[in-house]
Short mmCIF file of C-alpha atoms and ligand atoms in Angstrom, two decimals:
data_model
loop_
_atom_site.label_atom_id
_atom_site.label_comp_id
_atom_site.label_asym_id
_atom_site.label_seq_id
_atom_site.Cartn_x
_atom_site.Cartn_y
_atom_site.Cartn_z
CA UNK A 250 44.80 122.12 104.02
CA UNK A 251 44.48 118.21 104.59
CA UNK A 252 46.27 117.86 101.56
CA UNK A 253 49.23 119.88 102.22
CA UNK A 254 49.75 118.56 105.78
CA UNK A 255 49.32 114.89 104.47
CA UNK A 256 52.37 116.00 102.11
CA UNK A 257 54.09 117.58 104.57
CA UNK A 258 53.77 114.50 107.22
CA UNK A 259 54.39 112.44 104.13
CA UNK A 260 58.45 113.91 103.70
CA UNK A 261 58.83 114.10 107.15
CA UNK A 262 58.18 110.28 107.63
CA UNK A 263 60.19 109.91 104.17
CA UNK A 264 63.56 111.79 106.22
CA UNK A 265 63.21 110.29 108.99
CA UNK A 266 63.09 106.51 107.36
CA UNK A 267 66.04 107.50 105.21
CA UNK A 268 67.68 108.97 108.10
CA UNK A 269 66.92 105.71 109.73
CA UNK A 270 68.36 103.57 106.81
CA UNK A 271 71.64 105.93 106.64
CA UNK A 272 71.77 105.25 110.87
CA UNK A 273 71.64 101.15 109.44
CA UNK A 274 74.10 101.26 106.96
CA UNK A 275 76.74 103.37 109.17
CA UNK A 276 76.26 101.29 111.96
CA UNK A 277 76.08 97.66 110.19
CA UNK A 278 79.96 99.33 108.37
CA UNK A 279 81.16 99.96 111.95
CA UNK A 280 80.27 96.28 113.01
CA UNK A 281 81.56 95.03 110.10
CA UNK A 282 84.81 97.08 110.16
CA UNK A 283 85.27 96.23 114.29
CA UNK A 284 84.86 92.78 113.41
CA UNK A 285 87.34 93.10 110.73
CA UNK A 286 89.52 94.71 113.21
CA UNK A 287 90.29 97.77 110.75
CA UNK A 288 92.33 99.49 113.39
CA UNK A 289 94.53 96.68 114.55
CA UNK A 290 98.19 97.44 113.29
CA UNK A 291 98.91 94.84 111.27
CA UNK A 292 101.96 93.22 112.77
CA UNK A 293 102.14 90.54 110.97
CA UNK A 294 103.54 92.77 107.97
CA UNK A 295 106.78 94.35 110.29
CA UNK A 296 109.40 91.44 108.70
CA UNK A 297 108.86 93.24 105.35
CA UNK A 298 109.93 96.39 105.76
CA UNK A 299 113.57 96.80 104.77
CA UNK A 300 114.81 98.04 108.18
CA UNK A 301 113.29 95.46 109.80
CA UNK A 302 116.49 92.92 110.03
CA UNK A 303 118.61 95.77 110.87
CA UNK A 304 117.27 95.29 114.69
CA UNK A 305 119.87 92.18 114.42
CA UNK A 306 123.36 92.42 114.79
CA UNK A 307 123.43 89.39 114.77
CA UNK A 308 124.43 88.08 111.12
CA UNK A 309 122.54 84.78 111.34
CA UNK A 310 119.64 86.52 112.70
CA UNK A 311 120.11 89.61 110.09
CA UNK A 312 119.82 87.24 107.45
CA UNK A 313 117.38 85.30 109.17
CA UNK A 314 114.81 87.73 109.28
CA UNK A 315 115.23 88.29 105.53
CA UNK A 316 115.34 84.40 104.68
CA UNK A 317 111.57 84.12 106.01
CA UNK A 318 110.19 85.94 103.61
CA UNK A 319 110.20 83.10 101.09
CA UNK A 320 107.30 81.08 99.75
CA UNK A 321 106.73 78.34 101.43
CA UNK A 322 103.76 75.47 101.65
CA UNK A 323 100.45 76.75 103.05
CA UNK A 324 102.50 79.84 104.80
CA UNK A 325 103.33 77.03 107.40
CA UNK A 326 106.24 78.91 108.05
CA UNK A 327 107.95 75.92 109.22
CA UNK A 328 111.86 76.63 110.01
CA UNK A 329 113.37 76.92 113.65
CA UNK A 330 116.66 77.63 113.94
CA UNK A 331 119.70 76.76 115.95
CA UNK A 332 122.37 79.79 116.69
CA UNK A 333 125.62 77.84 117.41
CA UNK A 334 126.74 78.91 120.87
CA UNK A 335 130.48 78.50 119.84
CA UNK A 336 130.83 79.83 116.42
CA UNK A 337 128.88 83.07 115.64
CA UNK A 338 128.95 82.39 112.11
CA UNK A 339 127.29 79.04 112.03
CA UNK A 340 123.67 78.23 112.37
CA UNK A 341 121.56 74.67 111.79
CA UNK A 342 118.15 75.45 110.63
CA UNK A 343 115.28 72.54 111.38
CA UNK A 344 112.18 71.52 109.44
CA UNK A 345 109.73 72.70 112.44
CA UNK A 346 107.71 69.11 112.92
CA UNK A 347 104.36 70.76 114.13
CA UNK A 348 104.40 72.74 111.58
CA UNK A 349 103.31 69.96 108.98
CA UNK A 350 100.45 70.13 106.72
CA UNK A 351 99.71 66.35 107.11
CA UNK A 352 96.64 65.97 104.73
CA UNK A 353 97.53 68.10 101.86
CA UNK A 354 101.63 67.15 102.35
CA UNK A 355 101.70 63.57 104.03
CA UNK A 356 105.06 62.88 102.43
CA UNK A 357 106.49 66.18 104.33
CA UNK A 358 107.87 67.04 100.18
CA UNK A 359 106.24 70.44 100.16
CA UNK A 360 107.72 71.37 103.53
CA UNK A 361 111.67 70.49 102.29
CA UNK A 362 110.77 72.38 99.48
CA UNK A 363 110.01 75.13 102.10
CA UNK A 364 113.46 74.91 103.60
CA UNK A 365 115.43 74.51 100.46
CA UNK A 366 113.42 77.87 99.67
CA UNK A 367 114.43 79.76 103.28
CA UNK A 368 117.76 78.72 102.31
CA UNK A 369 118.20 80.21 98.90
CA UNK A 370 116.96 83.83 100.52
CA UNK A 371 119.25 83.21 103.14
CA UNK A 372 122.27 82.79 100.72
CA UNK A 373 120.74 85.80 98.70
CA UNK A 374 119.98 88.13 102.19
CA UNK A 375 123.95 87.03 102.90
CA UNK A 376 125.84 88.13 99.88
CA UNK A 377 124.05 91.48 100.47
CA UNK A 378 125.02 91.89 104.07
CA UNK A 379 128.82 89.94 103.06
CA UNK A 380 128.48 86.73 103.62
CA UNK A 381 128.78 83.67 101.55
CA UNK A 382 127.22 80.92 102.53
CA UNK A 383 128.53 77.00 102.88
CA UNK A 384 125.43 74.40 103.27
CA UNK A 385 125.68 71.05 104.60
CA UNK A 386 122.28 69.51 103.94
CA UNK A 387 121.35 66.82 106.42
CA UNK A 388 124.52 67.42 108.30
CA UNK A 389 123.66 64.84 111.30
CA UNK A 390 122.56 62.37 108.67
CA UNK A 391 119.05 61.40 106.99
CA UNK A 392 115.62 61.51 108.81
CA UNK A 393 114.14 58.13 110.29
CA UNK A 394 111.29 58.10 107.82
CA UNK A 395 109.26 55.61 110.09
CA UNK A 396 109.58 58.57 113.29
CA UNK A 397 109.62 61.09 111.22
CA UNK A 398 108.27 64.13 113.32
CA UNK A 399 110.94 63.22 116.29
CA UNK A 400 113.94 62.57 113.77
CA UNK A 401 112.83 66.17 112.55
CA UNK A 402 112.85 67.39 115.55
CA UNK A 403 116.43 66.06 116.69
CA UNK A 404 118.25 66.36 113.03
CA UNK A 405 119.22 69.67 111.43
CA UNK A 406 118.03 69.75 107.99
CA UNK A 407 121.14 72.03 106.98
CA UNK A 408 123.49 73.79 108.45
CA UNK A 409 124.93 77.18 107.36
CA UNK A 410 128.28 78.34 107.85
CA UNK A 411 128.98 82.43 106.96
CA UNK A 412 132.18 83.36 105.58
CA UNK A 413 132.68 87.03 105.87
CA UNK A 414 133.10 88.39 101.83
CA UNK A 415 132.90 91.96 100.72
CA UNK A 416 128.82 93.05 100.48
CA UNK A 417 127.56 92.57 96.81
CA UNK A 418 124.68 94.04 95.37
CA UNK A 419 122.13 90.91 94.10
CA UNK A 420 119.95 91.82 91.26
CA UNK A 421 117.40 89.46 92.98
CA UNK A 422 117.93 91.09 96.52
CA UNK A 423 115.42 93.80 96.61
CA UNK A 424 112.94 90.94 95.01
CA UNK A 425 112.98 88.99 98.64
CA UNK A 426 110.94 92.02 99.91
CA UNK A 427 108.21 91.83 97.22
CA UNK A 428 104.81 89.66 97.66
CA UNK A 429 106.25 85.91 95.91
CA UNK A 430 102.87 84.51 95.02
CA UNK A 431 100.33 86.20 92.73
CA UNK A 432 96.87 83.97 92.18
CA UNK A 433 95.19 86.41 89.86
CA UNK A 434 94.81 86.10 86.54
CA UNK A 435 97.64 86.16 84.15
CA UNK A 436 97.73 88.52 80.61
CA UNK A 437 97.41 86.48 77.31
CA UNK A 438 100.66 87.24 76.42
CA UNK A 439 102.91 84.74 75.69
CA UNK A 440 106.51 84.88 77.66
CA UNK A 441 109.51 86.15 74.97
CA UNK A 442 111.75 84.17 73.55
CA UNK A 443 114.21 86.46 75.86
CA UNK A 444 112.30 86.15 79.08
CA UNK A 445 111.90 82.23 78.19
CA UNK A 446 116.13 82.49 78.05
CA UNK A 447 116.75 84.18 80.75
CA UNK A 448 114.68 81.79 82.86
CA UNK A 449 116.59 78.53 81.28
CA UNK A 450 119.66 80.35 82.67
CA UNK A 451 118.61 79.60 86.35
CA UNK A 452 121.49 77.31 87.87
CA UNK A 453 121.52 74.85 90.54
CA UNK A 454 124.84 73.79 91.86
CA UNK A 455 122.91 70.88 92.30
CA UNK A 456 122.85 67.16 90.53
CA UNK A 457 120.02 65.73 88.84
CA UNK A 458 117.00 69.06 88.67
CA UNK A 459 115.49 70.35 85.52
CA UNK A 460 113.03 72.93 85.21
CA UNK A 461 111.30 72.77 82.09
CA UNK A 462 108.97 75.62 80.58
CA UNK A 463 106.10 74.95 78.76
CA UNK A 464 104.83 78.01 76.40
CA UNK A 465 102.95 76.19 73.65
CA UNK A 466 99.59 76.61 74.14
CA UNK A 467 98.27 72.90 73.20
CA UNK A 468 100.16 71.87 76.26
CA UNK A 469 99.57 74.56 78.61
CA UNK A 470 96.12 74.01 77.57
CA UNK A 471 96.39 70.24 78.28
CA UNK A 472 98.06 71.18 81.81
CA UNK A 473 95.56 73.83 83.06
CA UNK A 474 93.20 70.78 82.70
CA UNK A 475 95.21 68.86 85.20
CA UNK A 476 95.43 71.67 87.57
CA UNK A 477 91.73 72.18 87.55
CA UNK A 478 90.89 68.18 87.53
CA UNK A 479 93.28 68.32 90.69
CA UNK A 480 91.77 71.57 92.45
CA UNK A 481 88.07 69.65 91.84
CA UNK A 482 89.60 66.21 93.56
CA UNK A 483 91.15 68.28 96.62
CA UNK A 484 87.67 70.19 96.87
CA UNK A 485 86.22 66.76 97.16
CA UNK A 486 88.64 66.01 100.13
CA UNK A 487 86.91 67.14 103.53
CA UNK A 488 89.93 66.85 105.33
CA UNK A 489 92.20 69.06 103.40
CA UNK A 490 90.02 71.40 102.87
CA UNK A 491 89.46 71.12 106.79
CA UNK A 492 93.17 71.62 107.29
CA UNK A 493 93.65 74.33 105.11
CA UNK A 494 90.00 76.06 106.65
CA UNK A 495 91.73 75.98 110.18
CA UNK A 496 94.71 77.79 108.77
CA UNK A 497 92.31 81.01 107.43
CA UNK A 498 93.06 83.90 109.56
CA UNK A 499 89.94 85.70 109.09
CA UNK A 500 90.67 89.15 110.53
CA UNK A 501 93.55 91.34 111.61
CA UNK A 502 93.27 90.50 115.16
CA UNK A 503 94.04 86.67 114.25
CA UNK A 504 96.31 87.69 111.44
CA UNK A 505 98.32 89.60 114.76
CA UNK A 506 98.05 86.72 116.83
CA UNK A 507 98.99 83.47 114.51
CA UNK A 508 101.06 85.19 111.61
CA UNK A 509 100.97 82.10 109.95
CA UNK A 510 98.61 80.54 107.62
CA UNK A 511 95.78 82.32 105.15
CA UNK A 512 93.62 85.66 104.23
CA UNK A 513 91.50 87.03 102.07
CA UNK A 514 94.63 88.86 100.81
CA UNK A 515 95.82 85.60 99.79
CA UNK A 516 93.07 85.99 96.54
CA UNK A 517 94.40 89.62 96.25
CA UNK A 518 91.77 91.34 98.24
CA UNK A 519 92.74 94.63 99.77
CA UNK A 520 91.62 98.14 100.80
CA UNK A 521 87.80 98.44 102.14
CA UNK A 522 86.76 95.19 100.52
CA UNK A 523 89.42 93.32 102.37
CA UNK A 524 87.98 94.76 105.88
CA UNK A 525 84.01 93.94 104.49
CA UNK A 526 85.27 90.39 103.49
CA UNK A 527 87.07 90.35 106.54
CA UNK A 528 83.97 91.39 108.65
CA UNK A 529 81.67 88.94 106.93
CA UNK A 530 83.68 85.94 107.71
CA UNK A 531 84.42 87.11 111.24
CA UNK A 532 80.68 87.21 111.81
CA UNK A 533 79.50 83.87 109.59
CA UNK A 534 82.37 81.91 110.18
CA UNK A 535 80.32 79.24 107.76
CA UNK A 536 81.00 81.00 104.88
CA UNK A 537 84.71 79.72 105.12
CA UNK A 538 83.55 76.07 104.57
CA UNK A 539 81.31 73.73 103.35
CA UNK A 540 79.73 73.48 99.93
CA UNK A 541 80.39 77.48 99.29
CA UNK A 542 83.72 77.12 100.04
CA UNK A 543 84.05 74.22 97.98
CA UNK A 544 82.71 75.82 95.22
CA UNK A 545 84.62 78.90 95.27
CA UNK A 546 87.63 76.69 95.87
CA UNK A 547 87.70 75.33 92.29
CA UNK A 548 86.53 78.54 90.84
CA UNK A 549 89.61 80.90 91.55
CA UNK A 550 91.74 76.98 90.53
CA UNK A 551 89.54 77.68 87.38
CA UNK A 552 90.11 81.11 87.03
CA UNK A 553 93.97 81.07 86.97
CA UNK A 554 94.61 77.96 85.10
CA UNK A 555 92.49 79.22 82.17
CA UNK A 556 94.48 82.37 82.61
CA UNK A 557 98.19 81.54 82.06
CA UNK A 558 100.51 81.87 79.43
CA UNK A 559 102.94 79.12 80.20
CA UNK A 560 103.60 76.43 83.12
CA UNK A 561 107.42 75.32 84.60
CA UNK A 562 107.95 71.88 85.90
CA UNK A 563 110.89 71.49 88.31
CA UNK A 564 111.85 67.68 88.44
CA UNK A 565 114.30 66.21 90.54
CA UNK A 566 116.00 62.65 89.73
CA UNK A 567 115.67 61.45 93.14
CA UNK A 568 112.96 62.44 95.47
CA UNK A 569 115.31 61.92 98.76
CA UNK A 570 115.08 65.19 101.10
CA UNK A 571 118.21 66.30 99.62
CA UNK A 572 116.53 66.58 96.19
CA UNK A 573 113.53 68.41 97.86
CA UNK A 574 115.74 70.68 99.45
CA UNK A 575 117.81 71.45 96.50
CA UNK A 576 114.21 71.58 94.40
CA UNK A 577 113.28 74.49 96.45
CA UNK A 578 115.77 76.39 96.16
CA UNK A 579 116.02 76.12 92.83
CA UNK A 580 112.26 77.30 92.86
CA UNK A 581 113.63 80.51 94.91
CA UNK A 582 116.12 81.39 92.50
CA UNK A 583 113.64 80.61 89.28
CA UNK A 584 110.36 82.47 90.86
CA UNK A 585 113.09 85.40 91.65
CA UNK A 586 114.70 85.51 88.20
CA UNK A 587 110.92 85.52 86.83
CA UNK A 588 110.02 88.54 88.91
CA UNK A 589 112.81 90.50 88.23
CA UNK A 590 111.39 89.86 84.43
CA UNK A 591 108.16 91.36 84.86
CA UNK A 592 106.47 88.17 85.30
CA UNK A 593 104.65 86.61 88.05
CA UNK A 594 104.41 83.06 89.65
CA UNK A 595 102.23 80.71 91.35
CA UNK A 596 103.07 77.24 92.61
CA UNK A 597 100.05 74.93 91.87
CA UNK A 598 100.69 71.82 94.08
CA UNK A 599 96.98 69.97 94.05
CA UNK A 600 98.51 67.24 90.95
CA UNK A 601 101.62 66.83 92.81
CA UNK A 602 99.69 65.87 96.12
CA UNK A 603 100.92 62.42 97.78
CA UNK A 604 97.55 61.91 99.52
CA UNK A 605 95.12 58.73 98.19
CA UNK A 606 92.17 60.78 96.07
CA UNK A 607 94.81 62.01 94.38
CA UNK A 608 97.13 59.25 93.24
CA UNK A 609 95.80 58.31 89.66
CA UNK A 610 96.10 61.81 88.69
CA UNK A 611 99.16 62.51 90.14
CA UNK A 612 100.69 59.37 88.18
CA UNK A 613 99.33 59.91 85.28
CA UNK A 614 100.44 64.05 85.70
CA UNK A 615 103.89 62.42 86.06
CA UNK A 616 103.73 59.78 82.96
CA UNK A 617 102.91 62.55 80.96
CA UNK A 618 105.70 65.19 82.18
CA UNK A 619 107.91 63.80 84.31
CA UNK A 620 110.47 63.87 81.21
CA UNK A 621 113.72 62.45 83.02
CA UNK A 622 111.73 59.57 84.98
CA UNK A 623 111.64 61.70 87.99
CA UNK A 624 109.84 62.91 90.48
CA UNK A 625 107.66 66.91 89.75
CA UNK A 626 108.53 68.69 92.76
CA UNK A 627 106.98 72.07 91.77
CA UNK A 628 104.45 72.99 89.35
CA UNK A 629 104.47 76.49 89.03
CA UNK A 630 102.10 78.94 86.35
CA UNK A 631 104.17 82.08 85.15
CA UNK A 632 103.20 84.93 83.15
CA UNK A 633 102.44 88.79 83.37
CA UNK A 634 100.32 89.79 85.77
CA UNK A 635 97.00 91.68 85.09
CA UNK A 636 98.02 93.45 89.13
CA UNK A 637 99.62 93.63 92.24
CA UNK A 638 99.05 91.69 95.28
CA UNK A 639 99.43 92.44 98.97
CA UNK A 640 102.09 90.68 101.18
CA UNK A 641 101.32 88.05 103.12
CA UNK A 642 101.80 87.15 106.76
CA UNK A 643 105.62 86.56 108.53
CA UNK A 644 106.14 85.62 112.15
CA UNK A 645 108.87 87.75 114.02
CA UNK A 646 112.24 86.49 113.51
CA UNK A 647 112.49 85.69 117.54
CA UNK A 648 110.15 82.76 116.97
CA UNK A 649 112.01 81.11 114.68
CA UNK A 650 114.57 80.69 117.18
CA UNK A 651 115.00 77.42 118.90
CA UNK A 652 116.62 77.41 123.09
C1 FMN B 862 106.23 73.92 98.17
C2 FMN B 862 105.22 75.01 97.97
C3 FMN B 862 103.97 74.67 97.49
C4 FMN B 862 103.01 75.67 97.27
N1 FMN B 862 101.79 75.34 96.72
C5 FMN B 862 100.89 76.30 96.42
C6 FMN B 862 99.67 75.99 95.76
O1 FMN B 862 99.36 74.85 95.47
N2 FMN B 862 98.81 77.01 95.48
C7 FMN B 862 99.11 78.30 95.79
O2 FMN B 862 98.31 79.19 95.51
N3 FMN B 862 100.27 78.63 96.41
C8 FMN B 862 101.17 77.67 96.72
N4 FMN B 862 102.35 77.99 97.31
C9 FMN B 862 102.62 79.39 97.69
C10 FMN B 862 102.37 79.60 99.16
O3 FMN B 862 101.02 79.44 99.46
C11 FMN B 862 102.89 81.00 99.54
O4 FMN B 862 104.28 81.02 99.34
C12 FMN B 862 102.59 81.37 100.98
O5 FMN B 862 101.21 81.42 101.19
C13 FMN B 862 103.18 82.73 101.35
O6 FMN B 862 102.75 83.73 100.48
P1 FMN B 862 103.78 84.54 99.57
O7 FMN B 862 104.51 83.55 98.71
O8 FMN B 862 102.94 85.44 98.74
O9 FMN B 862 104.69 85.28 100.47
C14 FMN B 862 103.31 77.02 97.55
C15 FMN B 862 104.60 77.34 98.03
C16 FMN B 862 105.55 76.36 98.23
C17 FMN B 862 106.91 76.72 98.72
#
């Protein structure tokens, strides 16, 4: 009798403590998952849908709203643009001064390179719609490098006049509307001698910028050392990893408000684990910084550099903020032309860094491969991906848009 009710009490305390553990684990999910902000639309996704320029009958604001979905340094975002109030086919689009990334960019390169990028979608977005574009770059003259945030501010870094042509259908067009940057590892599969060709076919109409691919393994070997020697010396630099901590968006409802900057999608994390990542860094905001941060910081660098096939180098004679421009468009065009190959691309910008830690290595990066006696604008890690990643961020077109 005592034995059986001991038993019996026994399973009854055993249900109730797992019913107790299952209450736990539901209800620690639904914190986790409010944190996270799971059902938040995510507006910061509406610029790439494909109907989402049509809104615009505008042309420069059609293509616009197309041309921000390029890569671009630290998804900064940084362009403003200029609708000229006399000639609807002419716009001036501006290098947005507080939108710099001063520690891990204090030469502003990385951000030309952003708007030489915006520009190449927008001359892609416009021969879709029918529109060819004419660029003036640095129409109102070069920057005062010693005020450099107010001559910025006051100069156009291009301007953009439309010429109404018959729509064409770009190979690379649909490619605007796919994620650009993929930090996962890549296959060990060597590019083809065709895919290698195709990619030596990217033109610039501009003067003095080579890209150069390296596939032999010795030296990719020998640059996926650099890139990892870099990621360590940036992980050792408290303030850009402090810039670039401020920038992490760490749920939807920040993602929503700020559009700009970086998520846990940014390491390809998506589905459930995205909202429990999401959720854990909501609630221990710590675990975004210091020494775990640091740590994990040169771990993914690690990661991807031991996993790629092959590295391009875009140089540019000069490193004036024509060149820049012009580099990053060329990027565009090349990370394009690589996608619509099967392959995928990642900038990896620590070596190339202008800030102090990083000088030796950055001279000695460029003694080694700067082959024309230039300066590297992009170094970029290409092969075929092992997945898919999810889209980043974008910032409504209307924001963009300067009085
Ligand atoms: C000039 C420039 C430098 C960049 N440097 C890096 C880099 O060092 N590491 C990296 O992972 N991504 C780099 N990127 C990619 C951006 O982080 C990326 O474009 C941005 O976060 C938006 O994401 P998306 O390209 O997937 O749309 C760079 C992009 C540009 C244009």
């Amino acid at each position: 009798m005592t034995r059986r009710w001991k038993k019996r009490s026994w399973r009854k305390i055993m249900g109730v403590a797992a019913a107790c553990l299952l209450g736990l684990f539901v209800l620690c999910v639904a914190v986790l998952f409010t944190a996270s902000g799971i059902w938040q639309e995510p507006r910061y996704l509406e610029p790439w849908k494909k109907t989402y320029a049509d809104a615009y009958p505008d042309p420069r604001l059609h293509i616009a709203a197309q041309a921000l979905l390029a890569p671009n340094n630290h998804n900064m975002q940084p362009w403003k643009l200029k609708l000229d109030p006399d000639n609807p086919l002419v716009y001036e689009l501006f290098a947005d001064p507080a939108r710099m990334t001063k520690e891990a960019d204090p030469a502003s390169r990385q951000m030309m390179i952003t708007v030489g990028a915006f520009l190449e979608y927008a001359r892609i977005a416009g021969e879709q719609l029918g529109y060819a574009s004419r660029i003036e770059f640095m129409p109102d003259g070069a920057y005062e490098e010693n005020a450099l945030d107010a001559s910025m501010a006051a100069k156009p870094a291009a301007r953009v006049t439309l010429t109404k042509t018959a729509p064409a259908d770009s190979p690379l067009y649909p490619l605007l509307f796919q994620p650009d940057t993929n930090r996962l590892p890549y296959k060990a599969q060597p590019l083809s001698d065709e895919q290698a060709k195709q990619l030596s076919q990217v033109e610039s109409e501009a003067q003095g910028l080579h890209v150069t691919l390296v596939r032999d393994a010795l030296q990719v070997n020998a640059i996926s050392q650099y890139a990892q020697d870099a990621a360590a010396v940036e992980a050792a630099n408290e303030r850009v990893m402090a810039e670039s901590a401020a920038l992490f968006r760490a749920n939807e409802r920040q993602k929503n408000k700020y559009r700009y900057g970086f998520s846990v999608e940014g390491q390809g994390t998506t589905g459930i684990l995205k909202h429990v990542l999401q959720g854990l860094v909501t609630l221990f905001p710590g675990m975004n910084s210091g020494k775990g941060a640091e740590e994990r910081y040169v771990k993914s660098a690690n990661e991807s550099a031991e996993h790629t096939p092959a590295y391009a180098l875009i140089e540019s004679a000069a490193n004036d903020r024509i060149s820049q421009i012009q580099s990053g468009m060329l990027y565009a065009r090349w990370a394009l032309t690589a996608e619509s190959l099967g392959l995928a691309v990642q900038p990896m910008s620590q070596v190339l860094e202008e800030y102090e830690e990083m000088a030796k290595l950055r001279e000695k990066f460029h003694a080694e491969y700067a082959q024309h006696g230039g300066t590297i604008q992009m170094l970029i890690r290409v092969g075929v991906p092992t997945g898919e990643v999810p889209r980043s961020m974008r910032r409504d077109v209307s924001d963009l848009l300067l009085p």
